[in-house]
Short mmCIF file of C-alpha atoms in Angstrom, two decimals:
data_model
loop_
_atom_site.label_atom_id
_atom_site.label_comp_id
_atom_site.label_asym_id
_atom_site.label_seq_id
_atom_site.Cartn_x
_atom_site.Cartn_y
_atom_site.Cartn_z
CA UNK T 383 70.19 -111.66 -140.39
CA UNK T 384 66.57 -112.51 -140.98
CA UNK T 385 63.89 -111.66 -138.57
CA UNK T 386 63.50 -115.40 -137.64
CA UNK T 387 67.19 -115.75 -136.93
CA UNK T 388 67.04 -112.61 -134.74
CA UNK T 389 64.23 -114.22 -132.70
CA UNK T 390 66.17 -117.50 -132.42
CA UNK T 391 69.29 -115.59 -131.32
CA UNK T 392 67.37 -113.55 -128.79
CA UNK T 393 65.87 -116.64 -127.33
CA UNK T 394 69.37 -118.20 -127.10
CA UNK T 395 70.73 -115.19 -125.18
CA UNK T 396 68.19 -115.77 -122.46
CA UNK T 397 70.50 -118.57 -121.31
CA UNK T 398 73.05 -115.98 -120.02
CA UNK T 399 71.25 -115.65 -116.73
CA UNK T 400 70.94 -112.74 -116.78
CA UNK T 401 70.54 -111.17 -120.26
CA UNK T 402 71.07 -107.55 -119.78
CA UNK T 403 68.75 -105.30 -121.82
CA UNK T 404 69.63 -101.58 -121.81
CA UNK T 405 66.60 -99.64 -122.97
CA UNK T 406 66.75 -97.38 -125.93
CA UNK T 407 64.26 -94.67 -127.19
CA UNK T 408 65.58 -93.54 -130.58
CA UNK T 409 68.28 -94.71 -132.99
CA UNK T 410 71.03 -92.63 -131.44
CA UNK T 411 70.53 -94.11 -128.02
CA UNK T 412 70.14 -97.67 -129.55
CA UNK T 413 73.46 -97.37 -131.47
CA UNK T 414 75.38 -95.94 -128.44
CA UNK T 415 73.99 -98.98 -126.44
CA UNK T 416 75.04 -101.35 -129.13
CA UNK T 417 78.54 -99.84 -129.29
CA UNK T 418 78.76 -100.12 -125.43
CA UNK T 419 78.65 -103.87 -125.97
CA UNK T 420 75.04 -104.83 -125.46
CA UNK T 421 74.08 -108.23 -126.95
CA UNK T 422 70.36 -107.04 -127.51
CA UNK T 423 68.35 -104.01 -126.92
CA UNK T 424 64.82 -103.40 -125.44
CA UNK T 425 62.86 -100.22 -126.21
CA UNK T 426 61.21 -98.13 -123.59
CA UNK T 427 57.72 -97.01 -124.44
CA UNK T 428 58.05 -94.04 -121.93
CA UNK T 429 61.25 -92.96 -123.72
CA UNK T 430 59.97 -93.31 -127.17
CA UNK T 431 56.87 -91.42 -126.20
CA UNK T 432 58.71 -88.57 -124.55
CA UNK T 433 60.98 -88.32 -127.59
CA UNK T 434 57.84 -87.62 -129.59
CA UNK T 435 56.40 -85.18 -127.35
CA UNK T 436 53.82 -87.53 -125.89
CA UNK T 437 53.26 -89.06 -122.40
CA UNK T 438 53.67 -92.78 -121.64
CA UNK T 439 50.75 -95.05 -121.51
CA UNK T 440 49.91 -94.97 -125.26
CA UNK T 441 50.24 -91.21 -125.60
CA UNK T 442 52.03 -91.95 -128.71
CA UNK T 443 49.87 -93.67 -131.30
CA UNK T 444 50.56 -97.03 -132.92
CA UNK T 445 51.87 -95.68 -136.06
CA UNK T 446 54.44 -93.45 -134.28
CA UNK T 447 55.70 -96.29 -132.04
CA UNK T 448 56.09 -98.61 -135.05
CA UNK T 449 58.01 -95.93 -136.92
CA UNK T 450 60.34 -95.39 -134.01
CA UNK T 451 60.98 -99.12 -133.66
CA UNK T 452 61.70 -99.29 -137.39
CA UNK T 453 64.24 -96.55 -137.17
CA UNK T 454 66.01 -98.28 -134.42
CA UNK T 455 65.90 -101.64 -136.29
CA UNK T 456 67.53 -99.75 -139.30
CA UNK T 457 70.32 -98.43 -137.16
CA UNK T 458 71.45 -101.52 -135.22
CA UNK T 459 72.40 -105.03 -135.99
CA UNK T 460 71.73 -106.74 -132.72
CA UNK T 461 68.23 -108.17 -131.62
CA UNK T 462 65.71 -105.59 -130.57
CA UNK T 463 62.63 -106.31 -128.28
CA UNK T 464 59.74 -103.67 -128.47
CA UNK T 465 57.55 -102.40 -125.69
CA UNK T 466 54.12 -102.54 -127.30
CA UNK T 467 52.37 -101.48 -123.92
CA UNK T 468 48.71 -102.87 -124.52
CA UNK T 469 48.90 -103.12 -128.27
CA UNK T 470 47.38 -99.76 -129.23
CA UNK T 471 43.80 -101.18 -129.77
CA UNK T 472 45.12 -103.78 -132.37
CA UNK T 473 47.56 -105.97 -130.50
CA UNK T 474 47.73 -108.70 -133.07
CA UNK T 475 48.20 -106.21 -135.97
CA UNK T 476 50.92 -104.48 -133.86
CA UNK T 477 52.77 -107.71 -132.99
CA UNK T 478 52.44 -108.94 -136.57
CA UNK T 479 53.82 -105.71 -138.06
CA UNK T 480 56.71 -105.39 -135.73
CA UNK T 481 57.52 -109.01 -136.34
CA UNK T 482 57.55 -108.43 -140.08
CA UNK T 483 59.85 -105.39 -139.52
CA UNK T 484 62.33 -107.65 -137.63
CA UNK T 485 61.84 -107.26 -133.93
CA UNK T 486 63.10 -110.21 -131.94
CA UNK T 487 60.39 -109.92 -129.12
CA UNK T 488 57.76 -107.84 -127.55
CA UNK T 489 56.58 -106.86 -124.17
CA UNK T 490 52.83 -106.74 -123.48
CA UNK T 491 51.42 -105.42 -120.16
CA UNK T 492 48.39 -106.42 -118.27
CA UNK T 493 47.09 -102.93 -117.35
CA UNK T 494 45.29 -100.11 -118.98
CA UNK T 495 44.97 -96.55 -118.01
CA UNK T 496 46.52 -97.31 -114.60
CA UNK T 497 44.18 -100.38 -113.75
CA UNK T 498 45.02 -103.91 -113.86
CA UNK T 499 42.98 -105.87 -116.36
CA UNK T 500 40.81 -108.84 -115.37
CA UNK T 501 43.19 -111.94 -115.27
CA UNK T 502 41.34 -113.56 -118.02
CA UNK T 503 41.53 -110.57 -120.20
CA UNK T 504 45.29 -110.35 -119.43
CA UNK T 505 45.78 -113.92 -120.51
CA UNK T 506 43.68 -113.31 -123.74
CA UNK T 507 46.12 -110.58 -124.68
CA UNK T 508 49.11 -113.04 -124.40
CA UNK T 509 47.11 -115.68 -126.56
CA UNK T 510 46.45 -113.03 -129.21
CA UNK T 511 50.04 -111.97 -129.31
CA UNK T 512 51.33 -115.44 -129.48
CA UNK T 513 48.76 -116.24 -132.38
CA UNK T 514 50.01 -113.09 -134.14
CA UNK T 515 53.57 -114.46 -134.36
CA UNK T 516 54.92 -117.91 -133.31
CA UNK T 517 58.63 -117.01 -133.35
CA UNK T 518 58.95 -113.83 -131.17
CA UNK T 519 60.22 -113.98 -127.59
CA UNK T 520 56.98 -112.84 -125.80
CA UNK T 521 57.53 -111.07 -122.49
CA UNK T 522 54.37 -110.73 -120.39
CA UNK T 523 54.46 -107.71 -118.03
CA UNK T 524 52.27 -107.71 -114.92
CA UNK T 525 51.96 -104.28 -113.20
CA UNK T 526 50.82 -105.56 -109.80
CA UNK T 527 53.70 -103.88 -108.09
CA UNK T 528 53.87 -100.79 -110.42
CA UNK T 529 50.36 -99.99 -109.45
CA UNK T 530 51.00 -100.17 -105.74
CA UNK T 531 50.64 -103.65 -104.70
CA UNK T 532 52.61 -104.96 -101.69
CA UNK T 533 52.86 -107.69 -99.28
CA UNK T 534 51.96 -111.38 -99.61
CA UNK T 535 48.74 -110.56 -101.55
CA UNK T 536 50.77 -108.87 -104.25
CA UNK T 537 53.22 -111.59 -104.53
CA UNK T 538 50.51 -114.09 -104.93
CA UNK T 539 48.70 -112.08 -107.55
CA UNK T 540 51.87 -111.55 -109.58
CA UNK T 541 52.67 -115.26 -109.45
CA UNK T 542 49.16 -116.17 -110.61
CA UNK T 543 49.27 -113.59 -113.42
CA UNK T 544 52.64 -114.64 -114.58
CA UNK T 545 51.88 -118.23 -114.59
CA UNK T 546 48.58 -117.69 -116.43
CA UNK T 547 50.64 -115.66 -119.09
CA UNK T 548 53.11 -118.51 -119.61
CA UNK T 549 50.18 -120.92 -119.93
CA UNK T 550 48.88 -118.58 -122.53
CA UNK T 551 52.02 -118.64 -124.56
CA UNK T 552 54.46 -116.25 -122.93
CA UNK T 553 58.25 -116.98 -122.95
CA UNK T 554 59.08 -114.70 -119.84
CA UNK T 555 57.38 -113.01 -117.19
CA UNK T 556 58.23 -109.14 -116.40
CA UNK T 557 57.57 -107.96 -112.91
CA UNK T 558 58.56 -104.40 -112.73
CA UNK T 559 58.58 -102.45 -109.33
CA UNK T 560 60.32 -105.29 -107.40
CA UNK T 561 63.75 -104.76 -106.01
CA UNK T 562 63.73 -106.82 -102.68
CA UNK T 563 65.81 -109.94 -102.90
CA UNK T 564 63.38 -112.03 -101.05
CA UNK T 565 60.53 -111.14 -103.28
CA UNK T 566 62.65 -111.77 -106.28
CA UNK T 567 63.68 -115.10 -105.08
CA UNK T 568 60.18 -116.07 -104.44
CA UNK T 569 59.09 -115.07 -107.94
CA UNK T 570 62.03 -117.05 -109.51
CA UNK T 571 60.88 -120.15 -107.47
CA UNK T 572 57.17 -119.98 -108.11
CA UNK T 573 57.03 -118.76 -111.80
CA UNK T 574 56.74 -121.33 -114.55
CA UNK T 575 58.86 -119.24 -116.91
CA UNK T 576 61.88 -117.01 -116.77
CA UNK T 577 61.64 -113.79 -114.80
CA UNK T 578 62.57 -110.24 -116.04
CA UNK T 579 63.32 -107.66 -113.43
CA UNK T 580 63.40 -103.99 -114.02
CA UNK T 581 66.51 -102.81 -112.14
CA UNK T 582 66.74 -99.44 -110.50
CA UNK T 583 68.74 -97.60 -107.93
CA UNK T 584 68.44 -99.70 -104.76
CA UNK T 585 68.03 -102.97 -106.66
CA UNK T 586 70.63 -105.73 -106.32
CA UNK T 587 73.48 -105.69 -108.83
CA UNK T 588 73.22 -107.53 -112.07
CA UNK T 589 75.54 -110.18 -110.75
CA UNK T 590 73.46 -110.81 -107.72
CA UNK T 591 70.27 -110.95 -109.83
CA UNK T 592 71.80 -113.66 -111.82
CA UNK T 593 72.57 -115.43 -108.65
CA UNK T 594 68.97 -115.16 -107.54
CA UNK T 595 68.05 -116.83 -110.80
CA UNK T 596 66.76 -113.78 -112.78
CA UNK T 597 66.71 -114.52 -116.52
CA UNK T 598 66.83 -111.07 -117.94
CA UNK T 599 67.48 -107.42 -116.40
CA UNK T 600 66.11 -104.21 -118.08
CA UNK T 601 65.96 -100.73 -116.67
CA UNK T 602 62.74 -99.29 -118.32
CA UNK T 603 62.91 -95.55 -118.77
CA UNK T 604 65.87 -95.17 -116.46
CA UNK T 605 68.54 -94.37 -119.04
CA UNK T 606 66.23 -91.98 -120.81
CA UNK T 607 65.59 -90.22 -117.49
CA UNK T 608 69.37 -90.03 -116.88
CA UNK T 609 69.80 -88.47 -120.36
CA UNK T 610 67.10 -86.04 -119.73
CA UNK T 611 68.64 -85.12 -116.19
CA UNK T 612 72.06 -84.55 -118.09
CA UNK T 613 70.16 -82.29 -120.52
CA UNK T 614 68.56 -80.35 -117.77
CA UNK T 615 71.71 -79.79 -115.85
CA UNK T 616 73.54 -78.51 -118.99
CA UNK T 617 70.84 -76.26 -119.92
CA UNK T 618 70.39 -74.84 -116.25
CA UNK T 619 73.93 -74.26 -115.99
CA UNK T 620 74.13 -72.40 -119.27
CA UNK T 621 71.09 -70.34 -118.50
CA UNK T 622 71.96 -69.39 -114.94
CA UNK T 623 75.82 -69.22 -114.36
CA UNK T 624 76.71 -69.02 -118.08
CA UNK T 625 79.03 -72.04 -117.47
CA UNK T 626 79.72 -75.09 -119.56
CA UNK T 627 81.04 -77.64 -117.00
CA UNK T 628 78.13 -80.00 -117.64
CA UNK T 629 79.27 -80.54 -121.13
CA UNK T 630 82.64 -81.81 -120.11
CA UNK T 631 81.37 -85.41 -119.82
CA UNK T 632 79.77 -85.53 -123.14
CA UNK T 633 80.95 -88.12 -125.72
CA UNK T 634 83.43 -86.74 -128.17
CA UNK T 635 81.72 -85.47 -131.53
CA UNK T 636 83.94 -87.64 -133.67
CA UNK T 637 83.26 -90.69 -131.65
CA UNK T 638 79.53 -90.24 -131.91
CA UNK T 639 79.59 -89.24 -135.51
CA UNK T 640 81.41 -92.31 -136.42
CA UNK T 641 78.74 -94.59 -135.00
CA UNK T 642 76.49 -93.62 -137.77
CA UNK T 643 76.60 -94.34 -141.67
CA UNK T 644 76.33 -91.48 -144.01
CA UNK T 645 73.35 -91.48 -146.20
#
């Protein structure tokens, strides 16, 4: 399937209400997610960075992130949307290169080094990304809540930033850090584009998010964190009690190996 067809298919999938996007961080996690039945995959910048021994927040450089996304694209057949954080000091180049590789969409955030960008600068990021490729599904992330915002002021700011992003060319608005139903409903009502929610423990179920009008649901680094927790439990048990109980829930070797093609 061509990259243009992947983008068109990914755009069509947003009609599912909600489109569920498990987040992958390497080819193995992506292939397992695909085999579990996902219609599309999102990458997690945090998980990708951790897998390369770097911290989130562009701790992994542009070349490393693009290589990681390329490896995922080479492993799965379903659409992939890539988290490009702030664009690694070359947003247009990053978006254009990923589009050429075959991604169906990208996430672009409106903060840098833990601080929200000026709203005009945030909107300019979206314009730059859209100019770099007309076909990709562009998901504009606002970090109002992730950076500690709360109450009516945060809601108003998230709505204003989201609508400015849509006006600048975004297809969706991503508001991570929100799990309260009333806030989610208010965002759905006020935003001029589809809403992406980052689900986490305590959030409404996927079905309920769909009832509220959420267009897409992702989990950020949540699956990667769960995988790392399983790794820690198994290692701690082995090193302390010498037991292997934590290994009992692992996927069978043959099942995993069969997911990948021989070189």
